[in-house]
mmCIF file of C-alpha atoms and ligand atoms in Angstrom:
data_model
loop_
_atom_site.group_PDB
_atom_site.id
_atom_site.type_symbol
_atom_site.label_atom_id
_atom_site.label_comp_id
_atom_site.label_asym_id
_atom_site.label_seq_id
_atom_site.Cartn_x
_atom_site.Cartn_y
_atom_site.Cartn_z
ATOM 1 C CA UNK A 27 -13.167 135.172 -7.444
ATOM 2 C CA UNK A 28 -9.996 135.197 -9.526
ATOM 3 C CA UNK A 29 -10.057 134.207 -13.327
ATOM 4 C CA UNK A 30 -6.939 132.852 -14.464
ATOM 5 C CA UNK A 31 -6.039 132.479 -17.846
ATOM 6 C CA UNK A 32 -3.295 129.788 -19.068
ATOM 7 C CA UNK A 33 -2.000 128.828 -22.536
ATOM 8 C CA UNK A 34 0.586 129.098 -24.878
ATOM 9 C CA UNK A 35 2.453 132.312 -25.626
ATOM 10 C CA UNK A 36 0.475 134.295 -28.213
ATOM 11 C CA UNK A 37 -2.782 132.298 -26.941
ATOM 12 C CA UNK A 38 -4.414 135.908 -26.529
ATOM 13 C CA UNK A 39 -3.794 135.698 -22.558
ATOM 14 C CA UNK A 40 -3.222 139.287 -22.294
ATOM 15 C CA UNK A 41 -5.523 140.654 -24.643
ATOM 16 C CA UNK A 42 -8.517 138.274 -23.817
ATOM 17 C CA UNK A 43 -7.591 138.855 -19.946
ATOM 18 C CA UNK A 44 -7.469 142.552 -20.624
ATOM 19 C CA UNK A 45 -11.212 143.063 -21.962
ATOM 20 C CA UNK A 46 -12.306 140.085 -19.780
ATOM 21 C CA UNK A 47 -11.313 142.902 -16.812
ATOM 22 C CA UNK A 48 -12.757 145.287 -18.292
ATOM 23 C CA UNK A 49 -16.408 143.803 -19.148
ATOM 24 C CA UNK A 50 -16.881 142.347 -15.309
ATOM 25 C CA UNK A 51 -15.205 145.547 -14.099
ATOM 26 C CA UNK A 52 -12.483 143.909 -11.810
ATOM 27 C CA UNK A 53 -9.084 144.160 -11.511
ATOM 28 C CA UNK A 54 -6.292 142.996 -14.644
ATOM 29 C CA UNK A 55 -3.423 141.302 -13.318
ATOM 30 C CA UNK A 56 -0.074 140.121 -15.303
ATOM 31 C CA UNK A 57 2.049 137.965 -14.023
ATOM 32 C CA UNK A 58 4.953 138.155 -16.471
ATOM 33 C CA UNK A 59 4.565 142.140 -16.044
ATOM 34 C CA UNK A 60 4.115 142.124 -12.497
ATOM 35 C CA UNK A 61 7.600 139.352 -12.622
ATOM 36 C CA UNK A 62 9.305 141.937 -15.156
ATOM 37 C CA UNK A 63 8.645 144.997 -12.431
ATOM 38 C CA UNK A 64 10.280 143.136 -9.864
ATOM 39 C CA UNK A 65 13.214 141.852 -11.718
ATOM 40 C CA UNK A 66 13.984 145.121 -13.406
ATOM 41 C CA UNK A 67 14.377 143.963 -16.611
ATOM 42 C CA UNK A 68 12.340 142.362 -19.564
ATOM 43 C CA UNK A 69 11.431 138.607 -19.200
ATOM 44 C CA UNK A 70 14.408 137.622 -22.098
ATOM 45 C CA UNK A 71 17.058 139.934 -20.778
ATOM 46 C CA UNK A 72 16.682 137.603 -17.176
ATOM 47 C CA UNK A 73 15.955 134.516 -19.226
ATOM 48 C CA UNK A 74 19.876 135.179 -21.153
ATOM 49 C CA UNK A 75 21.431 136.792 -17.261
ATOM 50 C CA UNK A 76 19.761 133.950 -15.075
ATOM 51 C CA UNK A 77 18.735 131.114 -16.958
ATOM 52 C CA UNK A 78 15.057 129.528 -16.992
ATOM 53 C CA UNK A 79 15.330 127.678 -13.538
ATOM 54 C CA UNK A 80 15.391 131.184 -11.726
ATOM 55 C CA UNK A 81 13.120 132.731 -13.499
ATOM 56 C CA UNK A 82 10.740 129.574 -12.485
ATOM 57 C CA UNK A 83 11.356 130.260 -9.419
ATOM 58 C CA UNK A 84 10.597 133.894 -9.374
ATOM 59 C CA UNK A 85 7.400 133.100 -11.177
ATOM 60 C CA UNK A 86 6.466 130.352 -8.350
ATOM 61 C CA UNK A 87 6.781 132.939 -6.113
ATOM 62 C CA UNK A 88 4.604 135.793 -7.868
ATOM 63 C CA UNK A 89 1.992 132.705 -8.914
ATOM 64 C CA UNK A 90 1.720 132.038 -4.968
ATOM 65 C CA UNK A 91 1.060 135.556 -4.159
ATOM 66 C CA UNK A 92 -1.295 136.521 -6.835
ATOM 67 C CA UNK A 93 -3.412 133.705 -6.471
ATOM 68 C CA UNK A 94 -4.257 135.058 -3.312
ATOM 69 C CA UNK A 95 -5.999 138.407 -3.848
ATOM 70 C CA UNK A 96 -9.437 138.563 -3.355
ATOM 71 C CA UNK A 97 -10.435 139.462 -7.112
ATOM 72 C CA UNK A 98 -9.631 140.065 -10.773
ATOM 73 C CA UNK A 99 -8.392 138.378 -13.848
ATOM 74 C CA UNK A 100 -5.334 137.035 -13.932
ATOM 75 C CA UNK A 101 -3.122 136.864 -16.903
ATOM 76 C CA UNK A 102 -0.269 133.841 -16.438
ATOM 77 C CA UNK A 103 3.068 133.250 -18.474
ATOM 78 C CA UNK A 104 2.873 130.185 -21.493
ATOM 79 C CA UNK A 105 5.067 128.109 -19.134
ATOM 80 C CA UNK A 106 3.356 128.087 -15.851
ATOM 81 C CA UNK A 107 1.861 125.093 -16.049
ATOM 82 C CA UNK A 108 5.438 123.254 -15.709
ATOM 83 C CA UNK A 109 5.721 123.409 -11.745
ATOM 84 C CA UNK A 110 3.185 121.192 -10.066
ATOM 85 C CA UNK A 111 2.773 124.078 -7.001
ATOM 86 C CA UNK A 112 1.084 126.362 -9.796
ATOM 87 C CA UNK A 113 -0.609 123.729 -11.373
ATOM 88 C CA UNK A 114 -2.125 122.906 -7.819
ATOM 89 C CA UNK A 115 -2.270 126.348 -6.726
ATOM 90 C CA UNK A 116 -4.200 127.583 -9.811
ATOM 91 C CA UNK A 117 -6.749 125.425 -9.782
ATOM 92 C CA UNK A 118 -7.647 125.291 -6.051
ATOM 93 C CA UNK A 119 -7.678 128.938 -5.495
ATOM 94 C CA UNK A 120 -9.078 130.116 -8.766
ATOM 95 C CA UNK A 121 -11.522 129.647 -12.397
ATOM 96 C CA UNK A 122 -8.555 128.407 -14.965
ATOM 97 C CA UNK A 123 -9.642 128.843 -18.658
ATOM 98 C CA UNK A 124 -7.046 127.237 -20.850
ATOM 99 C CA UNK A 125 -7.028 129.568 -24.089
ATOM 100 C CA UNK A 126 -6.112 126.647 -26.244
ATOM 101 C CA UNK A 127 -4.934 127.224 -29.700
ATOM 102 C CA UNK A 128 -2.563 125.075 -32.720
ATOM 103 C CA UNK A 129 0.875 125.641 -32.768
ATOM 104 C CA UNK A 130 0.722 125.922 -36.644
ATOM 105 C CA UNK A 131 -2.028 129.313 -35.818
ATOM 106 C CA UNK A 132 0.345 130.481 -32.579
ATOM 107 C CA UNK A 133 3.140 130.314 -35.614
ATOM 108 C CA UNK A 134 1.239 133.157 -37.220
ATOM 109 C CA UNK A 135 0.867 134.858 -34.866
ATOM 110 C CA UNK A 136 4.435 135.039 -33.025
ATOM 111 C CA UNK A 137 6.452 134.336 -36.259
ATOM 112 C CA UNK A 138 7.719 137.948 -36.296
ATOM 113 C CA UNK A 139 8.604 137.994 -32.139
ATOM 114 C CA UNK A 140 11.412 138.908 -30.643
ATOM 115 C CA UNK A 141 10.535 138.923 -27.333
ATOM 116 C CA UNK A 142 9.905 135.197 -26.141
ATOM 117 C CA UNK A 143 13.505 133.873 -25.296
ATOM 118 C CA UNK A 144 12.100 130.299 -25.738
ATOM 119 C CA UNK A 145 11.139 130.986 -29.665
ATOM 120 C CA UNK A 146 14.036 132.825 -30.238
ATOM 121 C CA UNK A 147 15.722 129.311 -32.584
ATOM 122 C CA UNK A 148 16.098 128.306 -36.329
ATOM 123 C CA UNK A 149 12.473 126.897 -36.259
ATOM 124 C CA UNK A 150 10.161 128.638 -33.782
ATOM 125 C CA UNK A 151 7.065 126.152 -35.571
ATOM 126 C CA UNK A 152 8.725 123.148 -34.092
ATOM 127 C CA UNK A 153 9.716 124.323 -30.971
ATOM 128 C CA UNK A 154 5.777 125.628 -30.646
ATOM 129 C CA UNK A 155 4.531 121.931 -31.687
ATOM 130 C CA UNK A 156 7.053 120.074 -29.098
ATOM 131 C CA UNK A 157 5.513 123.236 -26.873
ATOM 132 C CA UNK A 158 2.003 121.941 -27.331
ATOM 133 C CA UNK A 159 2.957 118.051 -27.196
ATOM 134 C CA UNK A 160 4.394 118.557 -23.851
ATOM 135 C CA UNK A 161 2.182 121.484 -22.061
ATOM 136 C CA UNK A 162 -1.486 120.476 -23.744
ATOM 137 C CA UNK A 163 -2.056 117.806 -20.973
ATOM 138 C CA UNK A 164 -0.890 120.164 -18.279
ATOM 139 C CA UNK A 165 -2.916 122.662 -19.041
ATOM 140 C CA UNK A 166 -5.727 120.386 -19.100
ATOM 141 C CA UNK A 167 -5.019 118.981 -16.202
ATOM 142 C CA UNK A 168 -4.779 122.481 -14.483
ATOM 143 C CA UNK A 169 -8.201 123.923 -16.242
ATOM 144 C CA UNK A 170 -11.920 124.379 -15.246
ATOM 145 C CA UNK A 171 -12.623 125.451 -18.901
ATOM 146 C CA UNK A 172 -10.853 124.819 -22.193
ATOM 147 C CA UNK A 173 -11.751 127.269 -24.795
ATOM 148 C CA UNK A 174 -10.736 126.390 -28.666
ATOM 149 C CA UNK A 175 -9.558 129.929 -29.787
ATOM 150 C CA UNK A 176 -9.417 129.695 -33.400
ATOM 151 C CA UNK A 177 -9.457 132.694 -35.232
ATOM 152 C CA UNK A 178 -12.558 134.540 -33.403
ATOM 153 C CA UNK A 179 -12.465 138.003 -32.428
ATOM 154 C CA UNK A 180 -11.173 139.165 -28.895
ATOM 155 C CA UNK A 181 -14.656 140.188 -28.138
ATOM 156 C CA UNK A 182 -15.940 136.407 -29.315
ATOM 157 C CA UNK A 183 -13.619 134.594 -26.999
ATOM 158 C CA UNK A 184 -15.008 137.242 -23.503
ATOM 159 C CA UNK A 185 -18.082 135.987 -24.802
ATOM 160 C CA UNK A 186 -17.217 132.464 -24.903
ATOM 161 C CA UNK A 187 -15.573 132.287 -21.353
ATOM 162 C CA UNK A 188 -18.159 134.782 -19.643
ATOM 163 C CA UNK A 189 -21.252 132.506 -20.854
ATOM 164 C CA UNK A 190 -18.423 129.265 -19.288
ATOM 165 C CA UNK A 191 -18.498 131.398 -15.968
ATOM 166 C CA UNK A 192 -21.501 131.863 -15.643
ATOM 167 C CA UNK A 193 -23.051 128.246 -16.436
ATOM 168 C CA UNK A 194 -20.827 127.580 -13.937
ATOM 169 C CA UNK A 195 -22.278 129.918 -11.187
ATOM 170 C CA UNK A 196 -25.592 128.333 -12.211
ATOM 171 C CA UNK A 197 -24.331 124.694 -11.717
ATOM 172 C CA UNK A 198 -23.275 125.567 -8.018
ATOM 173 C CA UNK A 199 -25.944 127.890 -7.341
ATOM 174 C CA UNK A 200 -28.979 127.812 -9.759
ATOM 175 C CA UNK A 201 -30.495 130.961 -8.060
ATOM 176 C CA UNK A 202 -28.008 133.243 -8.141
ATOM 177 C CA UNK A 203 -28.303 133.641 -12.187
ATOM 178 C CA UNK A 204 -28.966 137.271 -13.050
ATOM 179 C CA UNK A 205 -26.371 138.575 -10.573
ATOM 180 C CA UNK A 206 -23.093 138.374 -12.471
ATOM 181 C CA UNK A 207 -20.140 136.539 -11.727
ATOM 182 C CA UNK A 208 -19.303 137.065 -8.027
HETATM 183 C C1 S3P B 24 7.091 131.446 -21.591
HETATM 184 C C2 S3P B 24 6.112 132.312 -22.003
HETATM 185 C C3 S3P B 24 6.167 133.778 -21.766
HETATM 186 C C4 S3P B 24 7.093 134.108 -20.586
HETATM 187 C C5 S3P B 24 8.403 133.415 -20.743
HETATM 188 C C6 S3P B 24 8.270 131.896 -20.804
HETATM 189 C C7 S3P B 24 6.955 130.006 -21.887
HETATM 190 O O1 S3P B 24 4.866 134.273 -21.524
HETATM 191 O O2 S3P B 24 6.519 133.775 -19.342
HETATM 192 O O3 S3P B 24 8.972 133.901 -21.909
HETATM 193 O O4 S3P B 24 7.620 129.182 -21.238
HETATM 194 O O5 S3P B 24 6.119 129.653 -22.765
HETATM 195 P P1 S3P B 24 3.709 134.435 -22.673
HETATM 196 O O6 S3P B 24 2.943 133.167 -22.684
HETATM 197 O O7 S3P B 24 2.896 135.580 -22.175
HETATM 198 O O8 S3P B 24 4.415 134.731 -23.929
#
């Protein structure tokens, strides 16, 4: 089974993915690190060379491919959700857990990045909020789980989505409780 997790940038994606790996022991995979190995450069350097429709199109691609390995968590970029193949994709082929945080608590978190090309403006706050008006339903719509993240710890929120998981292995198949998440 593949894990995916989807949200805004500075959701904790990465970091919750990361630990999430480690605790079920299966493999971590990034898709905006995997898309910045094949491009050769960082995520903004393409973003300001290519513009955003390429890059979409590169990510399509990766989204496609990754979604088809047998196993591991799965770590997706903020704006994946906007192409209906990865939105489709996603959540026939694996578990989506939306990370789903304010923009106002993302703003706290990312007010000091450089790295996002689509933050990089005069008011990164609104540009989160319009963010959240326009992806929140998508990732919704593309989830098996919504988590609130709040301000827990990272080790809170692998809580939070393994117990999710796992009351969903029981709903499908009440006996198999006991045997982790297969
Ligand atoms: C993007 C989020 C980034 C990265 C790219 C576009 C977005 O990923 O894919 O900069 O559209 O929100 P993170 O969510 O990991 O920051």
């Amino acid at each position: 089974m593949i894990v995916t997790l989807i949200g805004l940038a500075g959701s904790g994606k990465t970091t919750v993915g990361r630990q999430l790996a480690r605790r079920l022991q299966v493999a971590f995979l990034d898709s905006d690190h995997i898309l910045e190995q094949r491009l050769g450069c960082s995520i903004r350097a393409f973003f300001e060379a290519e513009g955003e429709d390429l890059f979409r199109d590169k990510e399509e691609q990766v989204i496609d491919e990754l979604t088809q390995t047998g196993e591991g968590i799965l770590s997706t970029g903020g704006g994946v959700v906007l192409r209906s193949n990865n939105r489709s994709r996603l959540h026939s082929r694996t578990k989506v857990v939306y990370l789903r945080s304010s923009p106002e608590e993302l703003f706290r978190r990312l007010r000091h990045d450089t790295q996002r090309p689509l933050l990089q403006v005069a008011d990164p706050l609104a540009r989160l909020r319009e963010q959240f008006a326009a992806r929140d339903p998508l990732y919704r719509e593309t989830a098996h789980f919504v988590i609130e993240t709040g301000r827990p710890t990272v080790a809170n929120l692998v809580n939070k989505i393994l117990m999710q998981l796992e009351l969903a292995v029981f709903k499908s198949d009440p006996k198999s409780v006991g045997s982790g998440i297969t």
